[in-house]
Coordinates of N, CA and C in Angstrom, one line a residue:
F110 N 13.0 -51.7 121.0 CA 13.0 -52.4 121.0 C 11.4 -52.9 120.9
Q111 N 11.2 -52.5 122.0 CA 8.7 -52.2 121.8 C 7.9 -51.9 121.3
P112 N 8.8 -50.6 121.0 CA 8.4 -50.2 119.5 C 8.1 -51.4 118.0
E113 N 8.6 -52.4 118.2 CA 8.8 -52.7 116.8 C 8.3 -53.6 117.4
M114 N 8.0 -54.0 118.7 CA 7.3 -55.0 118.8 C 5.6 -55.2 119.1
E115 N 5.9 -54.1 119.0 CA 3.4 -53.3 119.2 C 3.9 -53.8 117.1
V116 N 4.3 -52.2 116.0 CA 4.1 -52.3 114.6 C 3.3 -54.2 114.5
E117 N 4.9 -55.3 115.3 CA 5.0 -56.1 114.6 C 2.7 -57.2 115.0
K118 N 2.6 -56.6 116.7 CA 1.7 -57.1 117.1 C 0.0 -56.5 116.2
E119 N 0.2 -54.8 115.0 CA -0.6 -54.0 115.4 C -1.0 -55.2 113.6
N120 N 0.3 -55.9 113.1 CA 0.7 -56.1 111.5 C -0.3 -57.4 111.6
A121 N 0.5 -58.0 113.0 CA -0.6 -59.7 113.5 C -1.5 -60.3 113.6
S122 N -2.3 -58.5 114.1 CA -3.7 -58.7 114.8 C -4.3 -58.0 114.0
G123 N -4.1 -56.6 113.2 CA -5.4 -56.4 112.0 C -5.7 -54.8 112.9
V124 N -5.6 -54.0 111.7 CA -5.5 -52.8 112.1 C -6.8 -52.7 112.3
G125 N -8.0 -53.6 112.3 CA -10.2 -53.3 113.2 C -9.2 -53.7 114.3
Q126 N -8.8 -54.3 114.6 CA -8.1 -54.3 116.0 C -7.9 -52.8 116.9
V127 N -6.9 -52.7 116.7 CA -6.0 -52.1 117.0 C -6.9 -50.2 116.7
N128 N -8.0 -50.1 116.1 CA -9.2 -49.0 116.0 C -9.8 -49.5 117.2
A129 N -10.3 -50.5 117.1 CA -11.3 -50.9 118.4 C -10.3 -50.7 119.4
V130 N -9.0 -51.6 120.3 CA -8.6 -51.4 120.7 C -8.5 -49.4 121.2
E131 N -7.6 -48.6 120.3 CA -8.1 -47.5 120.9 C -9.6 -46.2 120.8
E132 N -10.7 -47.0 120.1 CA -11.5 -46.4 120.2 C -12.1 -46.5 122.0
A133 N -11.5 -48.2 122.5 CA -11.8 -48.4 123.8 C -11.8 -47.5 125.0
R134 N -10.0 -47.5 124.0 CA -9.4 -46.5 125.2 C -10.0 -44.8 125.9
A135 N -10.1 -44.2 124.2 CA -10.2 -43.0 124.1 C -11.3 -42.8 124.9
A136 N -12.6 -43.2 125.7 CA -13.6 -43.9 125.4 C -13.7 -44.3 127.5
L137 N -12.7 -44.8 128.0 CA -11.7 -45.3 129.4 C -11.6 -43.9 129.6
E138 N -11.4 -43.0 128.4 CA -10.3 -42.0 129.2 C -11.6 -40.9 129.2
G139 N -12.6 -40.8 128.5 CA -13.8 -40.4 128.7 C -13.9 -40.2 129.9
K140 N -14.5 -41.6 129.7 CA -14.4 -41.5 130.9 C -14.4 -40.8 132.3
I141 N -12.9 -41.1 133.0 CA -12.7 -41.2 133.9 C -12.6 -40.2 133.9
S142 N -12.1 -39.0 133.0 CA -12.1 -37.7 133.3 C -13.7 -36.7 133.3
H143 N -14.4 -37.5 132.7 CA -15.6 -37.0 133.7 C -15.6 -37.4 134.7
L144 N -15.2 -38.9 135.7 CA -15.7 -39.0 136.7 C -14.8 -38.0 138.3
E145 N -13.4 -37.4 136.8 CA -12.8 -36.6 137.8 C -13.2 -35.7 138.1
E146 N -14.1 -34.5 136.3 CA -14.2 -33.6 137.2 C -15.5 -33.8 138.1
D147 N -16.4 -34.5 137.8 CA -17.3 -34.8 138.6 C -17.5 -34.5 140.0
D148 N -15.6 -34.9 140.4 CA -15.4 -35.3 141.5 C -14.9 -33.5 142.1
R149 N -14.1 -33.1 141.5 CA -14.3 -32.1 141.7 C -15.7 -30.9 142.3
I150 N -15.7 -31.1 141.8 CA -17.4 -30.3 141.2 C -17.7 -31.3 142.8
L151 N -17.7 -32.1 142.9 CA -18.2 -32.8 144.6 C -17.9 -31.2 145.2
K152 N -16.7 -31.5 145.4 CA -15.5 -31.0 146.7 C -15.9 -30.0 146.8
S153 N -15.5 -29.3 145.4 CA -15.5 -27.8 145.5 C -17.4 -27.7 146.2
L154 N -18.6 -28.1 146.3 CA -19.9 -29.0 145.8 C -19.4 -27.8 148.1
Y155 N -18.8 -29.0 148.4 CA -18.1 -29.6 149.8 C -17.3 -28.0 151.1
K156 N -16.7 -27.5 149.9 CA -15.7 -26.9 150.2 C -16.7 -25.8 150.8
K157 N -17.7 -25.4 149.7 CA -18.4 -24.0 149.7 C -19.4 -24.5 151.2
A158 N -19.7 -25.6 151.1 CA -21.0 -25.6 152.1 C -20.2 -25.6 152.8
S159 N -18.9 -25.9 153.8 CA -17.7 -26.2 155.6 C -17.9 -24.7 155.6
K160 N -17.9 -24.0 154.5 CA -17.4 -22.8 154.7 C -18.2 -21.2 155.0
D161 N -19.4 -21.3 154.1 CA -20.9 -21.5 155.1 C -21.0 -21.7 155.6
I162 N -21.0 -22.9 155.9 CA -21.9 -23.1 157.6 C -20.5 -22.3 158.3
K163 N -19.2 -22.3 158.2 CA -18.5 -22.4 159.9 C -18.7 -20.6 159.7
E164 N -19.5 -20.0 158.3 CA -19.1 -18.2 158.2 C -20.6 -18.3 159.3
K165 N -21.4 -19.1 159.1 CA -22.6 -19.2 160.0 C -22.6 -18.8 161.1
L166 N -21.9 -19.5 161.3 CA -21.4 -20.8 163.0 C -20.7 -19.1 164.1
D167 N -19.4 -18.4 163.0 CA -18.8 -17.9 163.7 C -20.0 -16.6 163.6
K168 N -21.1 -16.1 163.1 CA -22.0 -15.0 163.8 C -21.9 -14.7 165.2
H169 N -22.4 -16.1 165.1 CA -23.3 -16.8 166.6 C -22.0 -16.9 167.4
S170 N -22.7 -16.1 169.1 CA -21.4 -15.7 169.8 C -21.2 -17.0 170.7
T171 N -22.2 -17.5 171.4 CA -23.2 -18.4 172.7 C -22.6 -20.0 172.0
D172 N -22.2 -20.8 172.4 CA -22.1 -22.8 172.5 C -24.0 -22.0 171.9
A173 N -25.2 -22.2 172.9 CA -25.8 -22.9 172.4 C -26.9 -21.9 171.0
D174 N -26.2 -20.6 171.4 CA -26.5 -20.1 170.0 C -26.3 -20.9 167.9
K175 N -25.0 -21.6 169.1 CA -24.6 -22.6 167.4 C -25.0 -23.9 167.7
V176 N -25.6 -24.2 168.9 CA -26.8 -25.4 168.4 C -27.6 -25.2 167.7
K177 N -28.4 -24.5 168.6 CA -29.4 -23.7 167.8 C -29.5 -24.3 165.8
F178 N -28.7 -23.0 166.1 CA -28.6 -22.7 164.7 C -27.6 -24.0 163.5
L179 N -27.0 -25.4 164.6 CA -27.2 -26.4 163.8 C -28.4 -27.6 163.7
H180 N -28.8 -27.7 165.4 CA -30.2 -27.7 165.0 C -31.5 -28.4 164.1
S181 N -30.7 -26.7 164.2 CA -32.4 -26.1 163.0 C -32.1 -26.7 161.4
R182 N -30.5 -26.4 161.1 CA -29.9 -27.1 159.6 C -30.6 -28.3 159.8
L183 N -29.3 -29.2 160.8 CA -29.5 -30.7 160.9 C -31.7 -30.7 160.3
M184 N -32.3 -30.1 160.8 CA -34.0 -30.0 160.9 C -34.3 -30.1 159.6
D185 N -34.1 -28.6 159.4 CA -34.5 -28.3 157.7 C -33.8 -29.6 156.4
K186 N -32.5 -29.7 156.9 CA -32.3 -31.4 156.4 C -33.3 -32.8 156.0
I187 N -33.0 -32.9 157.6 CA -33.7 -34.1 157.3 C -35.6 -33.8 157.6
H188 N -35.7 -32.5 156.8 CA -36.9 -32.4 156.3 C -36.9 -32.6 154.9
D189 N -36.3 -32.0 154.5 CA -35.8 -32.3 153.0 C -35.6 -33.2 152.1
Y190 N -34.4 -34.5 153.4 CA -34.5 -35.5 153.2 C -35.8 -36.1 153.0
N191 N -36.5 -36.1 154.2 CA -38.2 -36.4 154.4 C -38.9 -36.2 152.9
K192 N -38.9 -34.8 152.2 CA -39.4 -34.5 151.1 C -39.0 -35.2 149.6
L193 N -37.6 -35.2 149.8 CA -36.8 -36.4 149.4 C -37.5 -37.8 149.1
E194 N -37.0 -38.1 150.3 CA -38.0 -39.7 150.3 C -39.1 -40.0 149.9
R195 N -40.2 -39.2 150.1 CA -41.3 -39.2 149.4 C -41.6 -39.4 148.1
S196 N -40.9 -37.8 147.5 CA -40.9 -37.6 146.1 C -40.6 -38.5 145.6
M197 N -38.8 -40.0 146.1 CA -38.8 -40.7 145.7 C -39.4 -42.4 145.4
A198 N -40.8 -42.2 146.5 CA -41.0 -43.6 146.5 C -42.6 -43.7 145.6
T199 N -43.0 -42.0 145.5 CA -44.0 -41.7 144.1 C -43.4 -41.8 143.2
Q200 N -42.3 -41.7 142.9 CA -41.6 -41.7 141.4 C -41.0 -43.4 141.3
Q201 N -41.0 -43.8 142.9 CA -40.6 -45.2 142.5 C -41.8 -45.8 142.5
R202 N -42.7 -45.5 142.3 CA -44.6 -46.3 142.6 C -44.7 -46.0 141.1
A203 N -44.4 -45.0 140.6 CA -45.2 -44.0 139.2 C -43.6 -45.4 137.4
A204 N -42.1 -45.2 138.9 CA -41.5 -46.1 137.8 C -42.3 -47.8 137.5
D205 N -42.5 -48.0 138.6 CA -43.3 -49.4 138.9 C -44.2 -49.5 138.0
A206 N -45.5 -48.6 137.5 CA -46.3 -48.7 137.2 C -46.2 -48.3 135.1
A207 N -45.0 -47.4 135.8 CA -44.9 -48.0 134.0 C -43.7 -48.9 133.6
K208 N -42.9 -49.3 134.7 CA -42.6 -50.9 133.9 C -43.7 -51.5 133.7
Q209 N -44.8 -52.3 134.5 CA -45.8 -53.0 134.7 C -46.3 -52.3 133.1
E210 N -46.6 -51.1 133.4 CA -47.4 -51.1 131.6 C -46.8 -51.2 130.3
K211 N -45.1 -51.3 130.8 CA -44.3 -51.8 129.3 C -44.3 -53.2 129.4
E212 N -44.6 -53.5 130.7 CA -44.6 -55.1 130.2 C -45.7 -55.6 129.9
A213 N -46.5 -54.9 130.4 CA -48.5 -55.7 129.3 C -48.1 -55.0 127.5
A214 N -47.5 -53.8 127.9 CA -47.5 -53.0 126.0 C -46.7 -54.2 125.5
L215 N -45.8 -54.6 126.5 CA -44.7 -55.7 125.1 C -44.7 -57.0 124.8
G216 N -46.4 -56.9 126.1 CA -46.5 -58.3 125.8 C -47.9 -59.1 124.9
Q217 N -49.0 -58.1 125.0 CA -49.3 -57.1 123.8 C -49.3 -57.1 123.3
L218 N -47.7 -56.6 121.9 CA -46.9 -56.6 121.6 C -47.4 -58.4 120.7
E219 N -45.9 -58.4 121.5 CA -45.5 -60.4 121.6 C -46.9 -60.9 120.6
K220 N -47.7 -60.7 121.4 CA -49.1 -61.9 121.4 C -49.5 -61.0 119.7
S221 N -49.6 -59.5 119.3 CA -50.2 -58.7 118.3 C -49.1 -59.9 116.6
N222 N -47.6 -59.4 117.2 CA -47.1 -60.0 116.4 C -46.6 -62.0 116.6
K223 N -47.3 -62.5 116.7 CA -47.3 -64.1 116.4 C -48.6 -63.7 115.5
L224 N -50.1 -63.4 116.6 CA -51.3 -63.0 115.7 C -51.2 -62.7 113.9
R225 N -49.7 -61.9 114.1 CA -49.4 -61.1 112.1 C -49.0 -62.2 112.4
V226 N -48.4 -63.6 112.5 CA -47.1 -64.6 111.8 C -48.5 -65.5 111.4
K227 N -49.6 -65.3 112.4 CA -50.4 -66.8 112.2 C -50.6 -66.3 110.5
L228 N -51.6 -64.8 110.6 CA -52.4 -64.3 110.2 C -52.0 -64.5 108.6
E229 N -50.6 -64.0 108.4 CA -49.3 -63.8 106.9 C -49.7 -65.3 106.9
A230 N -48.9 -66.1 107.8 CA -49.5 -67.9 107.5 C -50.6 -68.6 106.4
L231 N -51.2 -68.1 107.5 CA -53.2 -68.2 106.4 C -53.5 -66.9 105.4
C232 N -52.9 -66.0 105.0 CA -53.0 -65.3 103.7 C -51.9 -66.3 102.8
K233 N -50.9 -66.5 103.4 CA -50.6 -67.8 101.8 C -51.4 -68.5 101.5
Q234 N -51.0 -69.3 102.8 CA -52.6 -70.9 102.8 C -53.6 -70.2 101.4
L235 N -54.4 -69.7 101.9 CA -54.6 -69.3 101.7 C -55.0 -68.5 99.7
Q236 N -54.0 -67.7 99.6 CA -53.4 -67.0 98.1 C -53.9 -68.5 97.6
K237 N -52.8 -69.1 98.6 CA -52.2 -70.8 97.2 C -53.7 -71.7 97.2
T238 N -53.3 -71.7 98.0 CA -54.3 -72.3 97.9 C -56.1 -72.1 96.8
N239 N -56.1 -70.1 96.8 CA -56.4 -69.8 96.1 C -56.9 -69.6 94.3
S240 N -54.9 -69.8 93.7 CA -54.2 -70.2 92.9 C -54.6 -71.3 92.6
E241 N -54.5 -72.4 93.1 CA -55.3 -74.0 92.4 C -56.4 -74.1 92.6
V242 N -57.4 -73.1 92.8 CA -59.0 -73.8 92.4 C -59.1 -72.7 91.1
V243 N -58.6 -71.5 91.0 CA -58.3 -71.1 90.3 C -57.4 -71.7 89.0
L244 N -56.7 -72.4 89.1 CA -56.4 -72.6 88.0 C -56.9 -74.2 88.2
D245 N -56.9 -74.9 89.1 CA -57.5 -76.0 88.0 C -59.7 -76.0 88.2
A246 N -60.5 -74.6 88.3 CA -61.9 -74.3 87.7 C -60.5 -74.5 86.0
K247 N -60.1 -73.1 86.2 CA -59.3 -74.1 84.4 C -59.3 -74.9 83.5
L248 N -58.3 -75.6 84.4 CA -58.7 -76.7 83.6 C -59.7 -77.8 83.1
K249 N -61.0 -77.3 84.5 CA -62.0 -78.0 83.7 C -62.4 -77.1 83.1
E250 N -62.6 -75.9 83.3 CA -63.2 -75.0 82.1 C -63.1 -75.2 80.8
E251 N -61.3 -75.4 80.5 CA -60.7 -76.4 79.4 C -61.4 -78.2 79.1
E252 N -61.7 -78.1 79.7 CA -61.5 -80.0 79.6 C -63.3 -79.7 79.0
A253 N -63.9 -79.1 79.9 CA -65.1 -79.3 79.4 C -66.3 -78.6 78.1
R254 N -64.8 -77.5 77.5 CA -64.9 -76.9 76.4 C -64.7 -77.5 75.2
D255 N -62.8 -78.8 75.8 CA -63.0 -80.4 74.7 C -63.6 -80.6 74.6
R256 N -64.1 -81.6 75.3 CA -65.0 -82.7 75.7 C -66.8 -82.5 74.3
S257 N -66.9 -80.6 74.8 CA -68.0 -80.2 74.3 C -67.2 -79.6 72.2
K258 N -66.9 -79.7 72.7 CA -65.8 -79.9 70.9 C -65.9 -81.4 70.2
E259 N -65.7 -82.2 71.7 CA -65.6 -82.9 70.6 C -67.3 -83.5 70.2
M260 N -68.0 -83.8 71.2 CA -68.9 -84.3 71.5 C -70.1 -83.2 69.8
S261 N -69.5 -81.8 70.2 CA -70.3 -81.4 68.7 C -69.2 -82.1 67.8
D262 N -68.4 -82.4 67.6 CA -67.8 -82.7 66.4 C -68.5 -84.4 65.2
K263 N -68.5 -84.6 66.7 CA -69.0 -86.2 66.4 C -70.6 -86.2 66.0
F264 N -71.1 -84.9 66.8 CA -72.3 -84.8 66.5 C -72.7 -84.5 65.3
S265 N -71.8 -83.5 64.0 CA -71.7 -82.9 63.1 C -71.7 -83.5 62.0
V266 N -71.0 -84.3 63.0 CA -70.9 -86.2 61.9 C -71.9 -86.9 61.9
S267 N -71.7 -86.9 63.0 CA -72.8 -87.7 63.1 C -74.6 -87.8 61.8
I268 N -74.8 -85.8 61.4 CA -75.9 -85.4 61.0 C -75.5 -86.0 59.8
K269 N -73.4 -85.8 59.5 CA -73.8 -85.4 57.9 C -74.4 -87.3 57.6
D270 N -74.0 -87.8 58.3 CA -73.7 -89.2 57.9 C -74.5 -90.0 57.1
I271 N -76.1 -89.0 58.4 CA -77.3 -89.6 58.9 C -78.1 -88.6 57.5
Q272 N -77.6 -87.8 56.5 CA -77.8 -86.7 56.2 C -77.5 -87.9 54.4
E273 N -76.4 -88.2 54.2 CA -76.9 -88.8 53.4 C -76.4 -90.0 53.4
K274 N -77.2 -90.5 54.5 CA -77.7 -92.1 54.2 C -79.5 -91.8 54.3
I275 N -79.5 -90.4 54.5 CA -81.7 -90.3 54.3 C -81.1 -89.7 52.2
E276 N -79.9 -89.5 51.9 CA -79.6 -89.1 50.3 C -79.8 -90.5 49.2
T277 N -79.1 -91.0 49.5 CA -78.6 -92.6 49.0 C -80.3 -93.4 49.5
Q278 N -80.4 -93.2 50.3 CA -82.6 -94.2 50.0 C -82.9 -92.9 49.9
V279 N -83.2 -92.3 49.6 CA -84.0 -91.4 48.8 C -83.8 -91.6 46.9
R280 N -82.3 -91.1 46.8 CA -82.7 -91.4 45.7 C -82.8 -93.5 45.0
A281 N -81.8 -94.0 46.4 CA -83.0 -94.8 45.6 C -83.9 -95.8 45.3
Q282 N -84.9 -95.7 46.2 CA -85.7 -95.2 46.7 C -86.5 -94.6 45.2
S283 N -86.1 -92.7 45.2 CA -86.0 -92.3 43.4 C -86.6 -93.6 42.6
S284 N -84.7 -94.2 41.9 CA -84.7 -94.6 41.3 C -85.5 -96.1 41.5
L285 N -86.0 -96.7 42.8 CA -87.5 -97.8 42.3 C -88.9 -97.3 42.3
L286 N -88.9 -96.3 41.8 CA -90.3 -95.4 41.5 C -89.9 -95.3 40.8
Q287 N -89.5 -94.8 39.9 CA -88.7 -95.0 38.5 C -88.3 -95.9 37.6
S288 N -88.0 -96.8 38.2 CA -88.1 -98.5 37.9 C -89.7 -98.8 37.7
S289 N -90.2 -99.0 39.4 CA -91.4 -99.3 39.1 C -92.4 -98.3 38.4
S290 N -92.1 -97.4 37.4 CA -93.0 -96.4 37.4 C -93.0 -97.1 35.8
A291 N -91.6 -97.2 35.9 CA -91.6 -97.2 34.0 C -92.1 -99.0 34.0
C292 N -92.1 -99.9 35.1 CA -92.4 -101.3 35.0 C -94.1 -100.7 35.1
R293 N -94.8 -100.1 35.1 CA -95.9 -100.4 35.1 C -96.5 -99.5 33.7
S294 N -95.2 -98.2 33.5 CA -95.9 -98.1 32.5 C -96.1 -99.2 31.2
R295 N -95.1 -100.1 31.0 CA -94.4 -100.8 29.8 C -95.8 -102.2 30.7
A296 N -95.8 -102.3 31.8 CA -97.5 -103.0 31.8 C -97.9 -102.7 31.7
S297 N -98.5 -101.9 31.7 CA -99.2 -101.6 30.8 C -99.7 -100.6 29.3
R298 N -99.0 -100.8 28.9 CA -98.3 -100.3 27.4 C -99.3 -102.3 27.0
K299 N -98.3 -103.4 27.6 CA -99.1 -104.2 27.0 C -100.1 -105.0 27.6
R300 N -101.1 -104.7 28.2 CA -102.4 -104.8 28.5 C -102.5 -103.7 27.2
S301 N -102.7 -103.0 27.6 CA -103.6 -101.8 25.6 C -103.0 -102.7 24.7
R302 N -102.3 -103.5 24.6 CA -102.4 -104.1 23.3 C -102.9 -105.6 23.1
P303 N -103.5 -105.5 22.6 CA -104.4 -107.3 22.5 C -103.4 -108.2 21.8

């Protein structure tokens, strides 16, 4: 009955959740086995160190020699511990300095990113303004060209009209001159006849 419920749960919750649970279970099992292995190694090292000290203590015959040996080992361990503490303090200061440098670098990066975003926005605005100016200049150039052509056309029409009027006046004056000449010649003929 239990396996059937698990199958139903798997079908209901989906394959993705089953995979996630299996992955989490595998990760936990791996972590547990790693911790168990570390525990075994530590126990082994402890047993070895204890056995080593017992063997060395057994070499000493008197209690005073054993105490002296234990005192010397203790002093060595205290000396090692002090070295480790100094080393750890130095490493802690280095870590703190690195952390401050990292924070400063992150702050600088954040400022740079903000500045980059502002510059990109300004560049986009400048490009937009530039394209508007170019478009406006083209429109004004076309308008000026159209006005110039229109004025040139009007000027040409005006010149033609003036030329036609001048030609008409010249013809009229020419015909007046011819009529006037013809009248003079008639008048002079009439005078010359008695």
